[in-house]
């Protein structure tokens, strides 16, 4: 579901963002789904992402490079936000 809309930020609503965050939080979700969800989250606003920074940071140390990259994409909107320092 997420990979189909990851490249279309115009259709990423707050509801879709919340579903993506839920997929990233779920230990039952596959890595493929989490990767697409991370890409969707990268289109979120800093306000949406600041509360989720602690959830995303462990992915920067994941064994799979593509999930580390997904985490970087998801964290990009908050990289310069003072609330994250």
mmCIF file of C-alpha atoms in Angstrom:
data_model
loop_
_atom_site.group_PDB
_atom_site.id
_atom_site.type_symbol
_atom_site.label_atom_id
_atom_site.label_comp_id
_atom_site.label_asym_id
_atom_site.label_seq_id
_atom_site.Cartn_x
_atom_site.Cartn_y
_atom_site.Cartn_z
ATOM 1 C CA UNK A 1 0.000 0.000 0.000
ATOM 2 C CA UNK A 2 2.665 2.511 0.999
ATOM 3 C CA UNK A 3 4.981 1.931 -1.948
ATOM 4 C CA UNK A 4 2.168 2.885 -4.322
ATOM 5 C CA UNK A 5 1.824 6.338 -2.764
ATOM 6 C CA UNK A 6 5.381 7.029 -1.539
ATOM 7 C CA UNK A 7 6.128 8.869 -4.772
ATOM 8 C CA UNK A 8 2.930 10.917 -4.614
ATOM 9 C CA UNK A 9 3.244 13.355 -1.718
ATOM 10 C CA UNK A 10 0.076 15.131 -2.861
ATOM 11 C CA UNK A 11 -2.036 12.178 -1.669
ATOM 12 C CA UNK A 12 -0.337 11.680 1.695
ATOM 13 C CA UNK A 13 -3.004 12.796 4.134
ATOM 14 C CA UNK A 14 -2.641 12.894 7.940
ATOM 15 C CA UNK A 15 -4.500 9.570 8.018
ATOM 16 C CA UNK A 16 -2.024 7.956 5.588
ATOM 17 C CA UNK A 17 0.866 9.387 7.617
ATOM 18 C CA UNK A 18 -0.606 7.867 10.805
ATOM 19 C CA UNK A 19 -0.969 4.482 9.084
ATOM 20 C CA UNK A 20 2.655 4.671 7.931
ATOM 21 C CA UNK A 21 3.820 5.513 11.459
ATOM 22 C CA UNK A 22 1.817 2.559 12.761
ATOM 23 C CA UNK A 23 3.490 0.253 10.252
ATOM 24 C CA UNK A 24 6.937 1.438 11.347
ATOM 25 C CA UNK A 25 5.993 0.899 15.014
ATOM 26 C CA UNK A 26 4.657 -2.619 14.438
ATOM 27 C CA UNK A 27 7.164 -5.402 15.124
ATOM 28 C CA UNK A 28 4.879 -7.707 13.115
ATOM 29 C CA UNK A 29 5.230 -5.677 9.916
ATOM 30 C CA UNK A 30 7.624 -6.812 7.201
ATOM 31 C CA UNK A 31 10.789 -4.870 6.455
ATOM 32 C CA UNK A 32 9.494 -4.113 2.946
ATOM 33 C CA UNK A 33 6.359 -2.476 4.289
ATOM 34 C CA UNK A 34 8.353 -0.572 6.896
ATOM 35 C CA UNK A 35 10.710 0.712 4.196
ATOM 36 C CA UNK A 36 7.821 2.069 2.132
ATOM 37 C CA UNK A 37 6.246 3.532 5.281
ATOM 38 C CA UNK A 38 9.522 5.311 6.102
ATOM 39 C CA UNK A 39 9.486 6.828 2.623
ATOM 40 C CA UNK A 40 5.930 8.067 3.170
ATOM 41 C CA UNK A 41 6.917 9.531 6.535
ATOM 42 C CA UNK A 42 9.691 11.470 4.817
ATOM 43 C CA UNK A 43 6.965 13.577 3.194
ATOM 44 C CA UNK A 44 5.564 14.552 6.589
ATOM 45 C CA UNK A 45 6.013 17.864 8.332
ATOM 46 C CA UNK A 46 8.425 18.508 11.170
ATOM 47 C CA UNK A 47 5.411 18.788 13.490
ATOM 48 C CA UNK A 48 4.329 15.274 12.538
ATOM 49 C CA UNK A 49 7.818 13.805 12.811
ATOM 50 C CA UNK A 50 9.237 15.369 15.985
ATOM 51 C CA UNK A 51 7.213 13.045 18.280
ATOM 52 C CA UNK A 52 8.449 10.046 16.261
ATOM 53 C CA UNK A 53 12.181 10.805 16.206
ATOM 54 C CA UNK A 54 12.912 8.251 18.951
ATOM 55 C CA UNK A 55 11.052 5.630 16.927
ATOM 56 C CA UNK A 56 13.066 6.396 13.788
ATOM 57 C CA UNK A 57 16.577 6.721 15.232
ATOM 58 C CA UNK A 58 17.173 2.967 15.773
ATOM 59 C CA UNK A 59 16.632 2.402 12.044
ATOM 60 C CA UNK A 60 19.817 4.415 11.401
ATOM 61 C CA UNK A 61 21.728 1.455 12.865
ATOM 62 C CA UNK A 62 19.727 -1.280 11.140
ATOM 63 C CA UNK A 63 21.692 -4.091 9.518
ATOM 64 C CA UNK A 64 20.032 -3.428 6.142
ATOM 65 C CA UNK A 65 21.328 -0.362 4.297
ATOM 66 C CA UNK A 66 18.019 0.281 2.532
ATOM 67 C CA UNK A 67 16.226 0.606 5.892
ATOM 68 C CA UNK A 68 18.956 2.949 7.142
ATOM 69 C CA UNK A 69 18.384 5.018 4.002
ATOM 70 C CA UNK A 70 14.623 4.991 4.603
ATOM 71 C CA UNK A 71 15.192 6.297 8.119
ATOM 72 C CA UNK A 72 17.394 9.086 6.762
ATOM 73 C CA UNK A 73 14.649 10.045 4.328
ATOM 74 C CA UNK A 74 12.059 10.028 7.109
ATOM 75 C CA UNK A 75 14.242 12.160 9.388
ATOM 76 C CA UNK A 76 15.156 14.749 6.745
ATOM 77 C CA UNK A 77 12.252 17.118 7.578
ATOM 78 C CA UNK A 78 13.453 17.385 11.209
ATOM 79 C CA UNK A 79 17.203 17.516 10.564
ATOM 80 C CA UNK A 80 17.332 21.267 11.153
ATOM 81 C CA UNK A 81 14.575 21.469 13.751
ATOM 82 C CA UNK A 82 15.785 22.808 17.103
ATOM 83 C CA UNK A 83 13.393 20.543 19.021
ATOM 84 C CA UNK A 84 15.497 17.548 18.016
ATOM 85 C CA UNK A 85 18.721 18.783 19.604
#
